[in-house]
Each structure stands twice: as C-alpha cells, then as structure tokens.
Amino acid sequence: QAVVTQEPSVTVSPGGTVTLTCGSSTGPVTSGHYPYWFQQKPGQVPRTLIYDTYKKHSWTPARFSGSLLGGKAALTLSGAQPEDEADYYCLLSYVGPGVFGGGTRLTVL
Amino acid sequence: EVQLLESGGGLVQPGGSLRLSCAASGFTFNNYAMSWVRQAPGKGLQWVSSITASGGSTWYADSMKGRFTVSRDNSESTLNLQVNSLRAEDTAVYYCAKGEPGNSYGAPQIWGQGTLVTVSS
C-alpha cells in the first residue's frame, strides 16, 4: 500500500502564509490522485476543505487554497488566523479508496 | 441540512463483534457513495471501508478485509458496518462520511460525529 507523507508539524505567524505538502511513496502526486485536504480542530470532527486538488466547498475559508507543487499536493494558507490552528490531513486516491497522510499539526504563533 | 448520526459503538472484548450504524438525512442517500473512516485515540485518520451509491461495490482497508462488512439500506437511508474479530488496535472513533458528489469511492465530503469503539478485556 502506498504511503502518504506530510510534515509532522509546522508553525506560522498570525497573518503569515504557509504551505503544507502531501507526497506519495509511489511517485509524483498528480491530479489523478484527486487530492483532498481536511481540517480537524482539537476535540472536533474533521471538516473537508479542499477536494480534487483545488476545489473548495462553500464553507472553506477563502484564505485556503489547494494546488500541485513540486510533485506534491499542497495546501496554502494565506493570512493565517488563530482559529486555523489545527491538524490537517491530506487524502490521495489510488486504485479504489484513498490513503490518508499522517497529518500536519499547524500552530499559529 | 445534511446530518449523519452514528450509533452502535461501545466497549467490547477482544474477539467480539459490533454493528455500527449511520442514519443519514438531509440529502438523497441513494445518490452518494458512503465511507467509514476511523481515528484511534491521539492518532490520525484511517480509511476503513467504502460502498457505492447502489451498494453494488465495496472496498476495505487491507487490515479489515474479512473482518468488517459494510452495507447500506437505501430505503432507510442507513449505512452499516459489521465489525467482527475485534482487536485492541481497532479501538477508535468510527466516522461515517457522505461521499463527495461524483466520487465513486466515497471520499468524504460531510462527516458524522463519530461513535467510539473500545476493544478491551
């Protein structure tokens, strides 16, 4: 089974910009992996932020965006807010259902 | 408003079984693939199982094949997960998720609140 890798932890300053990445052990991540990004705040249920690489839901704050960057899926947060402090998980699809990354703990400090 | 309400979790001994259910409302249930995702205490997310909108195809994570069975009742808008031969490492919160429109594998769009399964003697 493929392994999906994320940075274990990242820190960003309030108002700053940060990019989280999501890599695959099988090679470059492409749009064919239909990357998803989820946010989970402490004690809360996960929430889907981004699907199919860059598509947003109505509830996704505009400061979040998804892309492909350097062979990985990327989640960029522009203008970090204290409420963005959370765990972020990516999901990549292979043959059949996907594989979650281990998650990135984002600290806004 | 989309709502997913899981039930059926609890404390079970190793080797035991449980039947988890997810009652869906607020959307046309039989139009969407559905999934189960779990999260062990303090750990990350793990895809457990998915089922297509019609129920005709199912998928399982390798460690759950042969032990878990996913099903759905489209007439009752209910998703089920039969979990057998439970092990300590199956201890987790089990989330029901409505699949993203157009995604056959039920990649999560909307998440339920989860139900806790604890496997311990």
Tab-separated table of C-alpha atoms in Angstrom:
chain	number	residue	atom	x	y	z
A	1	GLN	CA	0.000	0.000	0.000
A	2	ALA	CA	1.197	3.482	-0.807
A	3	VAL	CA	2.464	5.725	1.965
A	4	VAL	CA	1.334	9.340	2.011
A	5	THR	CA	3.685	11.753	3.744
A	6	GLN	CA	3.064	15.113	5.396
A	7	GLU	CA	5.149	17.396	7.559
A	8	PRO	CA	4.510	16.392	11.197
A	9	SER	CA	4.351	19.968	12.414
A	10	VAL	CA	4.521	23.480	11.014
A	11	THR	CA	4.373	26.881	12.671
A	12	VAL	CA	3.122	30.082	11.088
A	13	SER	CA	2.862	33.599	12.422
A	14	PRO	CA	-0.534	35.265	12.594
A	15	GLY	CA	-1.221	36.880	9.237
A	16	GLY	CA	1.518	34.859	7.602
A	17	THR	CA	1.436	32.426	4.718
A	18	VAL	CA	2.273	28.738	4.954
A	19	THR	CA	2.190	25.769	2.588
A	20	LEU	CA	1.596	22.214	3.740
A	21	THR	CA	2.541	19.404	1.401
A	22	CYS	CA	1.398	15.868	0.718
A	23	GLY	CA	3.649	13.381	-1.030
A	24	SER	CA	3.260	9.847	-2.283
A	25	SER	CA	5.672	6.930	-1.979
A	26	THR	CA	4.704	5.798	-5.481
A	27	GLY	CA	5.959	8.941	-7.229
A	28	PRO	CA	4.751	12.436	-8.074
A	29	VAL	CA	1.277	13.403	-6.951
A	30	THR	CA	-0.934	14.315	-9.881
A	31	SER	CA	-4.484	15.483	-10.366
A	32	GLY	CA	-5.299	11.812	-10.928
A	33	HIS	CA	-4.806	11.253	-7.211
A	34	TYR	CA	-7.710	13.657	-6.614
A	35	PRO	CA	-6.065	15.197	-3.530
A	36	TYR	CA	-8.271	16.115	-0.615
A	37	TRP	CA	-7.469	18.233	2.420
A	38	PHE	CA	-9.214	18.039	5.785
A	39	GLN	CA	-9.007	20.212	8.853
A	40	GLN	CA	-9.526	18.866	12.364
A	41	LYS	CA	-9.528	21.203	15.313
A	42	PRO	CA	-8.917	19.803	18.791
A	43	GLY	CA	-11.883	17.792	20.007
A	44	GLN	CA	-13.809	18.299	16.777
A	45	VAL	CA	-14.882	16.254	13.805
A	46	PRO	CA	-12.804	16.546	10.628
A	47	ARG	CA	-14.007	19.014	8.029
A	48	THR	CA	-13.349	18.759	4.314
A	49	LEU	CA	-11.619	21.893	2.998
A	50	ILE	CA	-10.364	21.019	-0.486
A	51	TYR	CA	-11.224	18.282	-2.966
A	52	ASP	CA	-9.934	17.300	-6.398
A	53	THR	CA	-6.695	19.228	-5.858
A	54	TYR	CA	-8.061	22.792	-5.644
A	55	LYS	CA	-11.869	22.794	-5.413
A	56	LYS	CA	-13.433	24.436	-2.398
A	57	HIS	CA	-16.668	23.913	-0.545
A	58	SER	CA	-18.996	26.727	0.400
A	59	TRP	CA	-17.667	26.544	3.956
A	60	THR	CA	-13.991	26.664	3.003
A	61	PRO	CA	-12.452	29.991	4.055
A	62	ALA	CA	-11.083	31.891	1.057
A	63	ARG	CA	-7.627	32.020	2.632
A	64	PHE	CA	-7.159	28.295	1.972
A	65	SER	CA	-6.166	27.079	-1.480
A	66	GLY	CA	-5.035	23.782	-2.978
A	67	SER	CA	-2.557	23.056	-5.748
A	68	LEU	CA	0.143	20.751	-7.031
A	69	LEU	CA	3.654	21.862	-6.207
A	70	GLY	CA	6.929	20.136	-6.935
A	71	GLY	CA	5.362	16.696	-7.340
A	72	LYS	CA	3.235	17.003	-4.240
A	73	ALA	CA	-0.216	18.188	-3.354
A	74	ALA	CA	-0.137	21.461	-1.476
A	75	LEU	CA	-2.436	23.348	0.854
A	76	THR	CA	-1.624	27.037	1.162
A	77	LEU	CA	-2.963	29.213	3.925
A	78	SER	CA	-2.629	32.930	3.213
A	79	GLY	CA	-3.196	35.219	6.178
A	80	ALA	CA	-3.223	32.690	8.997
A	81	GLN	CA	-5.715	33.262	11.796
A	82	PRO	CA	-5.536	31.883	15.342
A	83	GLU	CA	-8.591	29.736	14.582
A	84	ASP	CA	-6.637	27.968	11.836
A	85	GLU	CA	-4.582	26.135	14.451
A	86	ALA	CA	-5.486	22.511	13.812
A	87	ASP	CA	-4.407	19.192	12.365
A	88	TYR	CA	-4.521	18.991	8.590
A	89	TYR	CA	-4.794	15.704	6.731
A	90	CYS	CA	-4.467	15.000	3.050
A	91	LEU	CA	-6.002	12.083	1.202
A	92	LEU	CA	-4.769	10.643	-2.064
A	93	SER	CA	-6.721	8.196	-4.205
A	94	TYR	CA	-5.066	5.223	-5.847
A	95	VAL	CA	-6.918	2.217	-7.198
A	96	GLY	CA	-10.002	2.308	-5.041
A	97	PRO	CA	-10.396	4.372	-1.891
A	98	GLY	CA	-7.631	6.591	-0.811
A	99	VAL	CA	-4.842	6.709	1.724
A	100	PHE	CA	-4.608	9.402	4.364
A	101	GLY	CA	-1.400	11.136	5.204
A	102	GLY	CA	-0.235	11.142	8.797
A	103	GLY	CA	-1.347	14.733	9.298
A	104	THR	CA	0.345	18.067	9.944
A	105	ARG	CA	-0.164	19.932	13.189
A	106	LEU	CA	-0.308	23.610	12.338
A	107	THR	CA	0.500	26.047	15.093
A	108	VAL	CA	-0.311	29.734	14.693
A	109	LEU	CA	2.149	31.563	16.910
B	1	GLU	CA	-29.120	20.232	6.310
B	2	VAL	CA	-27.073	17.061	5.903
B	3	GLN	CA	-26.930	15.003	9.075
B	4	LEU	CA	-25.108	11.762	9.782
B	5	LEU	CA	-25.752	10.124	13.126
B	6	GLU	CA	-23.639	7.130	14.072
B	7	SER	CA	-24.586	4.602	16.720
B	8	GLY	CA	-23.600	1.168	17.931
B	9	GLY	CA	-20.211	1.838	19.444
B	10	GLY	CA	-19.215	0.689	22.882
B	11	LEU	CA	-16.919	-1.491	24.942
B	12	VAL	CA	-16.305	-4.963	23.564
B	13	GLN	CA	-13.897	-7.752	24.466
B	14	PRO	CA	-11.164	-8.861	22.069
B	15	GLY	CA	-12.643	-11.243	19.531
B	16	GLY	CA	-16.082	-9.714	19.905
B	17	SER	CA	-18.383	-8.051	17.402
B	18	LEU	CA	-20.359	-4.867	16.970
B	19	ARG	CA	-22.692	-3.427	14.368
B	20	LEU	CA	-22.218	0.255	13.714
B	21	SER	CA	-24.965	2.227	12.029
B	22	CYS	CA	-25.198	5.653	10.479
B	23	ALA	CA	-28.579	7.300	9.976
B	24	ALA	CA	-28.453	9.828	7.164
B	25	SER	CA	-30.810	12.699	6.471
B	26	GLY	CA	-30.958	15.936	4.537
B	27	PHE	CA	-29.853	14.524	1.192
B	28	THR	CA	-30.826	11.860	-1.331
B	29	PHE	CA	-28.964	8.995	0.281
B	30	ASN	CA	-29.090	6.605	-2.650
B	31	ASN	CA	-27.245	9.073	-4.878
B	32	TYR	CA	-23.980	9.015	-2.923
B	33	ALA	CA	-21.191	6.619	-2.112
B	34	MET	CA	-20.510	6.422	1.610
B	35	SER	CA	-17.481	5.662	3.715
B	36	TRP	CA	-16.294	4.736	7.175
B	37	VAL	CA	-13.130	6.386	8.486
B	38	ARG	CA	-11.647	5.741	11.892
B	39	GLN	CA	-9.313	7.550	14.243
B	40	ALA	CA	-7.510	5.819	17.083
B	41	PRO	CA	-7.019	7.888	20.243
B	42	GLY	CA	-4.409	10.580	19.591
B	43	LYS	CA	-3.721	9.247	16.092
B	44	GLY	CA	-4.520	10.170	12.508
B	45	LEU	CA	-7.324	9.274	10.149
B	46	GLN	CA	-7.588	5.857	8.533
B	47	TRP	CA	-9.943	4.871	5.719
B	48	VAL	CA	-11.883	1.784	6.779
B	49	SER	CA	-14.412	0.961	4.095
B	50	SER	CA	-16.494	2.415	1.290
B	51	ILE	CA	-19.626	1.429	-0.608
B	52	THR	CA	-21.030	2.731	-3.852
B	53	ALA	CA	-24.375	4.508	-4.048
B	54	SER	CA	-26.182	1.366	-5.190
B	55	GLY	CA	-24.343	-0.863	-2.750
B	56	GLY	CA	-23.043	-2.931	-5.635
B	57	SER	CA	-19.360	-2.423	-4.866
B	58	THR	CA	-17.464	-2.269	-1.613
B	59	TRP	CA	-13.855	-1.666	-0.570
B	60	TYR	CA	-11.944	-2.353	2.638
B	61	ALA	CA	-8.590	-1.404	4.050
B	62	ASP	CA	-6.275	-4.405	3.989
B	63	SER	CA	-6.224	-4.842	7.765
B	64	MET	CA	-10.013	-5.038	7.848
B	65	LYS	CA	-10.705	-7.396	4.975
B	66	GLY	CA	-12.526	-10.493	6.120
B	67	ARG	CA	-13.424	-8.964	9.474
B	68	PHE	CA	-15.500	-5.915	8.529
B	69	THR	CA	-18.566	-5.817	6.291
B	70	VAL	CA	-20.128	-2.611	5.003
B	71	SER	CA	-23.724	-2.457	3.818
B	72	ARG	CA	-26.428	0.084	3.223
B	73	ASP	CA	-30.205	0.204	3.226
B	74	ASN	CA	-31.208	2.874	0.750
B	75	SER	CA	-34.869	2.556	1.694
B	76	GLU	CA	-33.979	3.531	5.266
B	77	SER	CA	-31.077	5.896	4.442
B	78	THR	CA	-28.817	3.880	6.685
B	79	LEU	CA	-25.179	2.838	6.411
B	80	ASN	CA	-23.909	-0.090	8.435
B	81	LEU	CA	-20.570	-1.580	9.393
B	82	GLN	CA	-20.414	-5.047	10.902
B	83	VAL	CA	-17.130	-5.407	12.756
B	84	ASN	CA	-16.044	-8.882	13.844
B	85	SER	CA	-12.991	-10.450	15.464
B	86	LEU	CA	-12.158	-7.152	17.084
B	87	ARG	CA	-8.639	-6.439	18.275
B	88	ALA	CA	-7.245	-3.869	20.664
B	89	GLU	CA	-5.875	-1.929	17.699
B	90	ASP	CA	-9.410	-1.470	16.362
B	91	THR	CA	-10.103	0.881	19.261
B	92	ALA	CA	-11.045	4.167	17.622
B	93	VAL	CA	-13.730	6.668	16.848
B	94	TYR	CA	-15.523	5.472	13.736
B	95	TYR	CA	-16.831	8.231	11.479
B	96	CYS	CA	-19.496	7.843	8.849
B	97	ALA	CA	-18.971	10.120	5.840
B	98	LYS	CA	-21.078	11.172	2.892
B	99	GLY	CA	-19.089	10.896	-0.294
B	100	GLU	CA	-18.172	13.807	-2.479
B	101	PRO	CA	-20.610	14.080	-5.424
B	102	GLY	CA	-19.238	12.161	-8.375
B	103	ASN	CA	-16.667	10.283	-6.310
B	104	SER	CA	-17.397	6.568	-6.612
B	105	TYR	CA	-15.225	5.662	-3.650
B	106	GLY	CA	-16.998	7.908	-1.192
B	107	ALA	CA	-14.141	10.289	-0.453
B	108	PRO	CA	-15.545	12.281	2.461
B	109	GLN	CA	-17.486	15.475	1.943
B	110	ILE	CA	-19.549	15.562	5.139
B	111	TRP	CA	-18.605	13.798	8.379
B	112	GLY	CA	-20.739	12.434	11.172
B	113	GLN	CA	-19.941	12.986	14.835
B	114	GLY	CA	-18.462	9.518	15.227
B	115	THR	CA	-19.025	6.573	17.518
B	116	LEU	CA	-16.356	5.240	19.861
B	117	VAL	CA	-15.400	1.585	19.771
B	118	THR	CA	-13.249	0.367	22.634
B	119	VAL	CA	-11.798	-3.135	22.490
B	120	SER	CA	-10.572	-4.242	25.870
B	121	SER	CA	-10.883	-7.093	28.326
